[in-house]
Amino acid sequence: MSAKTQPIVVIGGGGHAKVLIHLIERLPQFKLLGYVDPRDAGDVLGFSRLGGDDTLPTLAKQSGIAAAIGIGKVRAGRQRLDIVERLRKLGFQLPPLVATSAMVARGVKLAEAVVVMDGAVVQPGCAIGLASIVNTGAMLDHDCVLGADVHMGPRAVLSGNVTVGDGCMVGVGACVIQGIRISPDCTIGAGAAVARDCLDAGTYVGVPAERA
Ligand code: JB3
């Protein structure tokens, strides 16, 4: 392992982990050791299962080791944040990860455990909170703010100055016009078009999006 590479493990071995492994293996600064999952998902893109979560304390002893959360988010719930807390307590580093084909403007603030997948675009002035996911091809225009544990689904689009609160899920292909505020713990349905603030937690669907 060259001096510059940092060991990293992926938590989870399912679909989201597969996409994350594909992202990490193209980042020269990391040496991907494998994935950790109570379920044996076999070989994932050539990387093996290192064991269940009971292996994490031993793995954490490796100097400078990092972890990436390979468990996605498709509904409300704070599993990703619970895992962040566990990993922090064990001493893992949780670097934000940006795919080589993503475009993240300089000065964008990425919190710990954020992942920006291939083809995503994050314009200047944006800030992305703890453990949030900007999934494949999603786009955040200028000055958008995502809270913690937000999932921007594939090809979801925010126009300028949109704020998305903690714990939200913005579904695949949804779009949000400029200046909108989405309260914490909202789910925006796939393909929805949000043209009004979402002031109450809940599910918003349709064009224009209405609270279900
Ligand atoms: O929508 C898209 C593009 N992707 C979805 C993603 C955001 O969320 C994807 O289609 C899935 O809906 C979901 O991906 P994920 O989280 O990979 O789902 P699944 O394929 O079910 O894999 C979850 C894996 O996490 C399973 O193998 C579980 O055993 C494992 N897991 C669950 N809890 C855990 C834990 N692994 C560890 N190490 N620790 C846990 O606490």
PDB file of C-alpha atoms and ligand atoms in Angstrom:
ATOM      1  CA  MET A   1       0.000   0.000   0.000  1.00  0.00           C
ATOM      2  CA  SER A   2       1.598   3.324  -0.983  1.00  0.00           C
ATOM      3  CA  ALA A   3       2.135   5.901   1.758  1.00  0.00           C
ATOM      4  CA  LYS A   4      -0.669   8.092   0.427  1.00  0.00           C
ATOM      5  CA  THR A   5      -3.505   5.559   0.447  1.00  0.00           C
ATOM      6  CA  GLN A   6      -5.900   5.387   3.396  1.00  0.00           C
ATOM      7  CA  PRO A   7      -7.574   2.068   4.283  1.00  0.00           C
ATOM      8  CA  ILE A   8     -11.377   2.212   4.014  1.00  0.00           C
ATOM      9  CA  VAL A   9     -14.225  -0.231   4.629  1.00  0.00           C
ATOM     10  CA  VAL A  10     -17.803  -0.058   3.357  1.00  0.00           C
ATOM     11  CA  ILE A  11     -20.639  -0.668   5.821  1.00  0.00           C
ATOM     12  CA  GLY A  12     -23.237  -2.800   4.061  1.00  0.00           C
ATOM     13  CA  GLY A  13     -23.037  -5.073   1.055  1.00  0.00           C
ATOM     14  CA  GLY A  14     -26.218  -4.387  -0.873  1.00  0.00           C
ATOM     15  CA  GLY A  15     -27.195  -2.197  -3.803  1.00  0.00           C
ATOM     16  CA  HIS A  16     -26.058   1.129  -2.375  1.00  0.00           C
ATOM     17  CA  ALA A  17     -22.791  -0.433  -1.236  1.00  0.00           C
ATOM     18  CA  LYS A  18     -22.166  -1.746  -4.748  1.00  0.00           C
ATOM     19  CA  VAL A  19     -22.457   1.773  -6.180  1.00  0.00           C
ATOM     20  CA  LEU A  20     -20.259   3.130  -3.393  1.00  0.00           C
ATOM     21  CA  ILE A  21     -17.603   0.455  -3.957  1.00  0.00           C
ATOM     22  CA  HIS A  22     -17.548   1.378  -7.638  1.00  0.00           C
ATOM     23  CA  LEU A  23     -17.000   5.008  -6.590  1.00  0.00           C
ATOM     24  CA  ILE A  24     -14.281   4.334  -4.021  1.00  0.00           C
ATOM     25  CA  GLU A  25     -12.222   1.964  -6.150  1.00  0.00           C
ATOM     26  CA  ARG A  26     -11.608   4.861  -8.571  1.00  0.00           C
ATOM     27  CA  LEU A  27     -10.298   7.189  -5.821  1.00  0.00           C
ATOM     28  CA  PRO A  28      -6.508   6.767  -5.644  1.00  0.00           C
ATOM     29  CA  GLN A  29      -6.278   8.085  -2.092  1.00  0.00           C
ATOM     30  CA  PHE A  30      -8.069   5.029  -0.673  1.00  0.00           C
ATOM     31  CA  LYS A  31      -7.322   1.330  -0.343  1.00  0.00           C
ATOM     32  CA  LEU A  32     -10.671  -0.446  -0.151  1.00  0.00           C
ATOM     33  CA  LEU A  33     -10.409  -3.422   2.220  1.00  0.00           C
ATOM     34  CA  GLY A  34     -13.895  -4.872   1.689  1.00  0.00           C
ATOM     35  CA  TYR A  35     -17.387  -4.574   3.184  1.00  0.00           C
ATOM     36  CA  VAL A  36     -18.952  -5.317   6.577  1.00  0.00           C
ATOM     37  CA  ASP A  37     -22.453  -6.790   6.678  1.00  0.00           C
ATOM     38  CA  PRO A  38     -24.269  -9.296   8.948  1.00  0.00           C
ATOM     39  CA  ARG A  39     -25.523 -10.876   5.686  1.00  0.00           C
ATOM     40  CA  ASP A  40     -22.980 -12.570   3.442  1.00  0.00           C
ATOM     41  CA  ALA A  41     -23.601 -10.952   0.050  1.00  0.00           C
ATOM     42  CA  GLY A  42     -20.614 -12.829  -1.388  1.00  0.00           C
ATOM     43  CA  ASP A  43     -18.147 -11.034  -3.604  1.00  0.00           C
ATOM     44  CA  VAL A  44     -19.241  -7.456  -4.420  1.00  0.00           C
ATOM     45  CA  LEU A  45     -17.343  -6.175  -7.472  1.00  0.00           C
ATOM     46  CA  GLY A  46     -14.389  -8.299  -6.439  1.00  0.00           C
ATOM     47  CA  PHE A  47     -14.422  -7.163  -2.791  1.00  0.00           C
ATOM     48  CA  SER A  48     -15.140  -9.648  -0.014  1.00  0.00           C
ATOM     49  CA  ARG A  49     -17.145  -9.491   3.138  1.00  0.00           C
ATOM     50  CA  LEU A  50     -14.851  -8.823   6.106  1.00  0.00           C
ATOM     51  CA  GLY A  51     -17.482 -10.022   8.579  1.00  0.00           C
ATOM     52  CA  GLY A  52     -20.393  -8.589  10.547  1.00  0.00           C
ATOM     53  CA  ASP A  53     -20.389  -5.443  12.690  1.00  0.00           C
ATOM     54  CA  ASP A  54     -18.633  -7.357  15.439  1.00  0.00           C
ATOM     55  CA  THR A  55     -15.486  -7.028  13.307  1.00  0.00           C
ATOM     56  CA  LEU A  56     -15.600  -3.205  13.409  1.00  0.00           C
ATOM     57  CA  PRO A  57     -13.681  -2.739  16.712  1.00  0.00           C
ATOM     58  CA  THR A  58     -10.779  -4.793  15.343  1.00  0.00           C
ATOM     59  CA  LEU A  59     -10.831  -3.009  11.984  1.00  0.00           C
ATOM     60  CA  ALA A  60     -10.873   0.352  13.818  1.00  0.00           C
ATOM     61  CA  LYS A  61      -7.432  -0.423  15.265  1.00  0.00           C
ATOM     62  CA  GLN A  62      -5.823   0.099  11.825  1.00  0.00           C
ATOM     63  CA  SER A  63      -4.106   3.460  11.732  1.00  0.00           C
ATOM     64  CA  GLY A  64      -6.110   6.124   9.908  1.00  0.00           C
ATOM     65  CA  ILE A  65      -8.845   3.745   8.819  1.00  0.00           C
ATOM     66  CA  ALA A  66     -11.950   5.257   7.227  1.00  0.00           C
ATOM     67  CA  ALA A  67     -15.464   3.937   6.761  1.00  0.00           C
ATOM     68  CA  ALA A  68     -18.145   4.669   4.165  1.00  0.00           C
ATOM     69  CA  ILE A  69     -21.840   4.046   4.822  1.00  0.00           C
ATOM     70  CA  GLY A  70     -23.052   1.689   2.143  1.00  0.00           C
ATOM     71  CA  ILE A  71     -26.601   1.536   3.477  1.00  0.00           C
ATOM     72  CA  GLY A  72     -28.963   3.769   1.562  1.00  0.00           C
ATOM     73  CA  LYS A  73     -32.125   5.595   2.556  1.00  0.00           C
ATOM     74  CA  VAL A  74     -35.424   5.233   0.809  1.00  0.00           C
ATOM     75  CA  ARG A  75     -37.781   6.234   3.604  1.00  0.00           C
ATOM     76  CA  ALA A  76     -37.738   8.210   6.840  1.00  0.00           C
ATOM     77  CA  GLY A  77     -35.620   6.837   9.647  1.00  0.00           C
ATOM     78  CA  ARG A  78     -32.227   7.587  11.107  1.00  0.00           C
ATOM     79  CA  GLN A  79     -30.331   4.341  10.543  1.00  0.00           C
ATOM     80  CA  ARG A  80     -27.509   6.135   8.739  1.00  0.00           C
ATOM     81  CA  LEU A  81     -27.055   8.592  11.617  1.00  0.00           C
ATOM     82  CA  ASP A  82     -27.041   5.777  14.172  1.00  0.00           C
ATOM     83  CA  ILE A  83     -24.279   4.103  12.183  1.00  0.00           C
ATOM     84  CA  VAL A  84     -22.334   7.385  12.039  1.00  0.00           C
ATOM     85  CA  GLU A  85     -22.449   7.582  15.836  1.00  0.00           C
ATOM     86  CA  ARG A  86     -21.264   3.990  16.202  1.00  0.00           C
ATOM     87  CA  LEU A  87     -18.399   4.487  13.757  1.00  0.00           C
ATOM     88  CA  ARG A  88     -17.321   7.782  15.332  1.00  0.00           C
ATOM     89  CA  LYS A  89     -17.204   6.131  18.788  1.00  0.00           C
ATOM     90  CA  LEU A  90     -14.970   3.386  17.370  1.00  0.00           C
ATOM     91  CA  GLY A  91     -12.610   5.984  15.894  1.00  0.00           C
ATOM     92  CA  PHE A  92     -13.271   5.554  12.167  1.00  0.00           C
ATOM     93  CA  GLN A  93     -12.732   8.569   9.948  1.00  0.00           C
ATOM     94  CA  LEU A  94     -15.827   9.359   7.848  1.00  0.00           C
ATOM     95  CA  PRO A  95     -14.546  11.375   4.884  1.00  0.00           C
ATOM     96  CA  PRO A  96     -17.031  12.822   2.380  1.00  0.00           C
ATOM     97  CA  LEU A  97     -16.695  10.907  -0.909  1.00  0.00           C
ATOM     98  CA  VAL A  98     -17.095  12.428  -4.364  1.00  0.00           C
ATOM     99  CA  ALA A  99     -17.201  10.309  -7.522  1.00  0.00           C
ATOM    100  CA  THR A 100     -14.632  11.093 -10.195  1.00  0.00           C
ATOM    101  CA  SER A 101     -17.387  11.999 -12.666  1.00  0.00           C
ATOM    102  CA  ALA A 102     -19.298  14.282 -10.270  1.00  0.00           C
ATOM    103  CA  MET A 103     -18.868  18.047 -10.429  1.00  0.00           C
ATOM    104  CA  VAL A 104     -18.693  19.713  -7.016  1.00  0.00           C
ATOM    105  CA  ALA A 105     -17.865  23.419  -7.199  1.00  0.00           C
ATOM    106  CA  ARG A 106     -15.012  24.793  -5.102  1.00  0.00           C
ATOM    107  CA  GLY A 107     -16.093  26.053  -1.706  1.00  0.00           C
ATOM    108  CA  VAL A 108     -19.047  23.649  -1.419  1.00  0.00           C
ATOM    109  CA  LYS A 109     -19.283  22.408   2.186  1.00  0.00           C
ATOM    110  CA  LEU A 110     -19.464  18.617   2.505  1.00  0.00           C
ATOM    111  CA  ALA A 111     -19.980  17.200   5.996  1.00  0.00           C
ATOM    112  CA  GLU A 112     -18.694  13.844   7.230  1.00  0.00           C
ATOM    113  CA  ALA A 113     -20.006  10.691   5.535  1.00  0.00           C
ATOM    114  CA  VAL A 114     -21.546  12.634   2.617  1.00  0.00           C
ATOM    115  CA  VAL A 115     -21.451  10.832  -0.714  1.00  0.00           C
ATOM    116  CA  VAL A 116     -21.787  12.466  -4.137  1.00  0.00           C
ATOM    117  CA  MET A 117     -22.298   9.815  -6.798  1.00  0.00           C
ATOM    118  CA  ASP A 118     -21.311   9.742 -10.469  1.00  0.00           C
ATOM    119  CA  GLY A 119     -22.753  12.413 -12.731  1.00  0.00           C
ATOM    120  CA  ALA A 120     -24.034  14.561  -9.876  1.00  0.00           C
ATOM    121  CA  VAL A 121     -23.632  18.347 -10.047  1.00  0.00           C
ATOM    122  CA  VAL A 122     -23.295  20.562  -6.962  1.00  0.00           C
ATOM    123  CA  GLN A 123     -23.018  24.269  -7.793  1.00  0.00           C
ATOM    124  CA  PRO A 124     -21.253  27.029  -5.802  1.00  0.00           C
ATOM    125  CA  GLY A 125     -22.582  28.083  -2.427  1.00  0.00           C
ATOM    126  CA  CYS A 126     -24.114  24.698  -1.550  1.00  0.00           C
ATOM    127  CA  ALA A 127     -23.731  22.941   1.790  1.00  0.00           C
ATOM    128  CA  ILE A 128     -24.487  19.253   2.344  1.00  0.00           C
ATOM    129  CA  GLY A 129     -25.113  17.922   5.837  1.00  0.00           C
ATOM    130  CA  LEU A 130     -23.915  14.880   7.770  1.00  0.00           C
ATOM    131  CA  ALA A 131     -24.262  11.527   5.976  1.00  0.00           C
ATOM    132  CA  SER A 132     -26.421  12.910   3.139  1.00  0.00           C
ATOM    133  CA  ILE A 133     -26.501  11.209  -0.256  1.00  0.00           C
ATOM    134  CA  VAL A 134     -26.434  13.060  -3.575  1.00  0.00           C
ATOM    135  CA  ASN A 135     -27.206  10.089  -5.767  1.00  0.00           C
ATOM    136  CA  THR A 136     -26.382   9.364  -9.412  1.00  0.00           C
ATOM    137  CA  GLY A 137     -26.987  12.345 -11.682  1.00  0.00           C
ATOM    138  CA  ALA A 138     -28.715  14.479  -9.049  1.00  0.00           C
ATOM    139  CA  MET A 139     -28.262  18.260  -9.379  1.00  0.00           C
ATOM    140  CA  LEU A 140     -28.121  21.020  -6.770  1.00  0.00           C
ATOM    141  CA  ASP A 141     -27.970  24.500  -8.219  1.00  0.00           C
ATOM    142  CA  HIS A 142     -26.364  27.472  -6.483  1.00  0.00           C
ATOM    143  CA  ASP A 143     -26.720  28.037  -2.708  1.00  0.00           C
ATOM    144  CA  CYS A 144     -28.776  24.938  -1.871  1.00  0.00           C
ATOM    145  CA  VAL A 145     -28.554  23.618   1.681  1.00  0.00           C
ATOM    146  CA  LEU A 146     -29.181  19.975   2.542  1.00  0.00           C
ATOM    147  CA  GLY A 147     -29.504  19.040   6.203  1.00  0.00           C
ATOM    148  CA  ALA A 148     -28.233  15.823   7.766  1.00  0.00           C
ATOM    149  CA  ASP A 149     -29.294  12.404   6.492  1.00  0.00           C
ATOM    150  CA  VAL A 150     -30.959  13.701   3.321  1.00  0.00           C
ATOM    151  CA  HIS A 151     -31.168  11.481   0.251  1.00  0.00           C
ATOM    152  CA  MET A 152     -31.315  13.208  -3.121  1.00  0.00           C
ATOM    153  CA  GLY A 153     -32.417  10.334  -5.366  1.00  0.00           C
ATOM    154  CA  PRO A 154     -30.992   9.717  -8.831  1.00  0.00           C
ATOM    155  CA  ARG A 155     -31.636  12.638 -11.206  1.00  0.00           C
ATOM    156  CA  ALA A 156     -33.442  14.658  -8.547  1.00  0.00           C
ATOM    157  CA  VAL A 157     -32.975  18.380  -9.190  1.00  0.00           C
ATOM    158  CA  LEU A 158     -32.969  21.442  -6.918  1.00  0.00           C
ATOM    159  CA  SER A 159     -32.988  24.878  -8.485  1.00  0.00           C
ATOM    160  CA  GLY A 160     -31.149  27.745  -6.705  1.00  0.00           C
ATOM    161  CA  ASN A 161     -31.511  28.605  -3.004  1.00  0.00           C
ATOM    162  CA  VAL A 162     -33.488  25.494  -2.026  1.00  0.00           C
ATOM    163  CA  THR A 163     -33.284  24.266   1.570  1.00  0.00           C
ATOM    164  CA  VAL A 164     -33.991  20.619   2.410  1.00  0.00           C
ATOM    165  CA  GLY A 165     -34.345  19.734   6.094  1.00  0.00           C
ATOM    166  CA  ASP A 166     -32.810  16.834   8.027  1.00  0.00           C
ATOM    167  CA  GLY A 167     -33.988  13.349   7.190  1.00  0.00           C
ATOM    168  CA  CYS A 168     -35.705  14.169   3.892  1.00  0.00           C
ATOM    169  CA  MET A 169     -35.919  11.837   0.901  1.00  0.00           C
ATOM    170  CA  VAL A 170     -36.190  13.553  -2.493  1.00  0.00           C
ATOM    171  CA  GLY A 171     -37.317  10.823  -4.864  1.00  0.00           C
ATOM    172  CA  VAL A 172     -35.872   9.841  -8.213  1.00  0.00           C
ATOM    173  CA  GLY A 173     -36.428  12.512 -10.867  1.00  0.00           C
ATOM    174  CA  ALA A 174     -38.205  14.954  -8.550  1.00  0.00           C
ATOM    175  CA  CYS A 175     -37.613  18.669  -9.110  1.00  0.00           C
ATOM    176  CA  VAL A 176     -37.864  21.686  -6.806  1.00  0.00           C
ATOM    177  CA  ILE A 177     -38.115  25.260  -8.055  1.00  0.00           C
ATOM    178  CA  GLN A 178     -35.886  28.054  -6.757  1.00  0.00           C
ATOM    179  CA  GLY A 179     -36.185  29.349  -3.222  1.00  0.00           C
ATOM    180  CA  ILE A 180     -38.334  26.516  -1.848  1.00  0.00           C
ATOM    181  CA  ARG A 181     -38.040  25.381   1.788  1.00  0.00           C
ATOM    182  CA  ILE A 182     -38.635  21.709   2.532  1.00  0.00           C
ATOM    183  CA  SER A 183     -39.135  20.947   6.237  1.00  0.00           C
ATOM    184  CA  PRO A 184     -37.314  18.072   7.962  1.00  0.00           C
ATOM    185  CA  ASP A 185     -38.576  14.516   7.507  1.00  0.00           C
ATOM    186  CA  CYS A 186     -40.409  15.122   4.239  1.00  0.00           C
ATOM    187  CA  THR A 187     -40.562  12.550   1.449  1.00  0.00           C
ATOM    188  CA  ILE A 188     -40.869  14.016  -2.039  1.00  0.00           C
ATOM    189  CA  GLY A 189     -42.285  11.408  -4.373  1.00  0.00           C
ATOM    190  CA  ALA A 190     -40.584  10.200  -7.534  1.00  0.00           C
ATOM    191  CA  GLY A 191     -41.106  12.678 -10.374  1.00  0.00           C
ATOM    192  CA  ALA A 192     -42.848  15.248  -8.190  1.00  0.00           C
ATOM    193  CA  ALA A 193     -42.549  18.933  -9.053  1.00  0.00           C
ATOM    194  CA  VAL A 194     -42.357  21.057  -5.905  1.00  0.00           C
ATOM    195  CA  ALA A 195     -43.443  24.663  -6.483  1.00  0.00           C
ATOM    196  CA  ARG A 196     -44.515  25.600  -2.937  1.00  0.00           C
ATOM    197  CA  ASP A 197     -42.776  25.351   0.438  1.00  0.00           C
ATOM    198  CA  CYS A 198     -43.340  21.991   2.184  1.00  0.00           C
ATOM    199  CA  LEU A 199     -43.980  23.308   5.661  1.00  0.00           C
ATOM    200  CA  ASP A 200     -45.137  20.124   7.403  1.00  0.00           C
ATOM    201  CA  ALA A 201     -43.349  16.771   7.587  1.00  0.00           C
ATOM    202  CA  GLY A 202     -45.051  14.280   5.300  1.00  0.00           C
ATOM    203  CA  THR A 203     -45.130  12.937   1.766  1.00  0.00           C
ATOM    204  CA  TYR A 204     -45.558  15.241  -1.233  1.00  0.00           C
ATOM    205  CA  VAL A 205     -46.414  13.791  -4.612  1.00  0.00           C
ATOM    206  CA  GLY A 206     -47.520  14.885  -8.072  1.00  0.00           C
ATOM    207  CA  VAL A 207     -47.135  17.799 -10.456  1.00  0.00           C
ATOM    208  CA  PRO A 208     -47.457  20.282  -8.815  1.00  0.00           C
ATOM    209  CA  ALA A 209     -46.597  18.391  -5.641  1.00  0.00           C
ATOM    210  CA  GLU A 210     -49.309  18.217  -2.984  1.00  0.00           C
ATOM    211  CA  ARG A 211     -49.128  16.725   0.504  1.00  0.00           C
ATOM    212  CA  ALA A 212     -50.484  13.151   0.330  1.00  0.00           C
TER     213      ALA A 212
HETATM  214  O1  JB3 B   1     -32.506   4.069  -4.988  1.00  0.00           O
HETATM  215  C1  JB3 B   1     -31.357   3.758  -5.194  1.00  0.00           C
HETATM  216  C2  JB3 B   1     -30.602   4.287  -6.372  1.00  0.00           C
HETATM  217  N1  JB3 B   1     -30.701   2.946  -4.388  1.00  0.00           N
HETATM  218  C3  JB3 B   1     -31.310   2.384  -3.196  1.00  0.00           C
HETATM  219  C4  JB3 B   1     -30.538   2.814  -1.981  1.00  0.00           C
HETATM  220  C5  JB3 B   1     -30.520   4.315  -1.812  1.00  0.00           C
HETATM  221  O2  JB3 B   1     -31.114   2.224  -0.820  1.00  0.00           O
HETATM  222  C6  JB3 B   1     -31.339   0.872  -3.286  1.00  0.00           C
HETATM  223  O3  JB3 B   1     -32.087   0.497  -4.437  1.00  0.00           O
HETATM  224  C7  JB3 B   1     -31.940   0.279  -2.036  1.00  0.00           C
HETATM  225  O4  JB3 B   1     -33.292   0.643  -1.923  1.00  0.00           O
HETATM  226  C8  JB3 B   1     -31.178   0.812  -0.844  1.00  0.00           C
HETATM  227  O5  JB3 B   1     -29.887   0.297  -0.971  1.00  0.00           O
HETATM  228  P1  JB3 B   1     -29.294  -0.630   0.209  1.00  0.00           P
HETATM  229  O6  JB3 B   1     -29.330   0.134   1.465  1.00  0.00           O
HETATM  230  O7  JB3 B   1     -27.997  -1.147  -0.264  1.00  0.00           O
HETATM  231  O8  JB3 B   1     -30.366  -1.795   0.336  1.00  0.00           O
HETATM  232  P2  JB3 B   1     -30.108  -3.376   0.348  1.00  0.00           P
HETATM  233  O9  JB3 B   1     -29.720  -3.811  -1.018  1.00  0.00           O
HETATM  234  O10 JB3 B   1     -31.269  -3.958   1.024  1.00  0.00           O
HETATM  235  O11 JB3 B   1     -28.819  -3.584   1.245  1.00  0.00           O
HETATM  236  C9  JB3 B   1     -28.751  -3.168   2.587  1.00  0.00           C
HETATM  237  C10 JB3 B   1     -27.611  -3.983   3.197  1.00  0.00           C
HETATM  238  O12 JB3 B   1     -27.230  -3.383   4.431  1.00  0.00           O
HETATM  239  C11 JB3 B   1     -28.039  -5.426   3.503  1.00  0.00           C
HETATM  240  O13 JB3 B   1     -27.089  -6.322   2.997  1.00  0.00           O
HETATM  241  C12 JB3 B   1     -28.113  -5.454   5.021  1.00  0.00           C
HETATM  242  O14 JB3 B   1     -27.750  -6.733   5.540  1.00  0.00           O
HETATM  243  C13 JB3 B   1     -27.081  -4.401   5.382  1.00  0.00           C
HETATM  244  N2  JB3 B   1     -27.301  -3.824   6.701  1.00  0.00           N
HETATM  245  C14 JB3 B   1     -28.473  -3.460   7.258  1.00  0.00           C
HETATM  246  N3  JB3 B   1     -28.243  -2.974   8.500  1.00  0.00           N
HETATM  247  C15 JB3 B   1     -26.303  -3.593   7.557  1.00  0.00           C
HETATM  248  C16 JB3 B   1     -26.889  -3.055   8.704  1.00  0.00           C
HETATM  249  N4  JB3 B   1     -24.973  -3.794   7.420  1.00  0.00           N
HETATM  250  C17 JB3 B   1     -24.198  -3.453   8.479  1.00  0.00           C
HETATM  251  N5  JB3 B   1     -22.878  -3.629   8.394  1.00  0.00           N
HETATM  252  N6  JB3 B   1     -24.705  -2.928   9.630  1.00  0.00           N
HETATM  253  C18 JB3 B   1     -26.047  -2.707   9.788  1.00  0.00           C
HETATM  254  O15 JB3 B   1     -26.467  -2.225  10.836  1.00  0.00           O
END
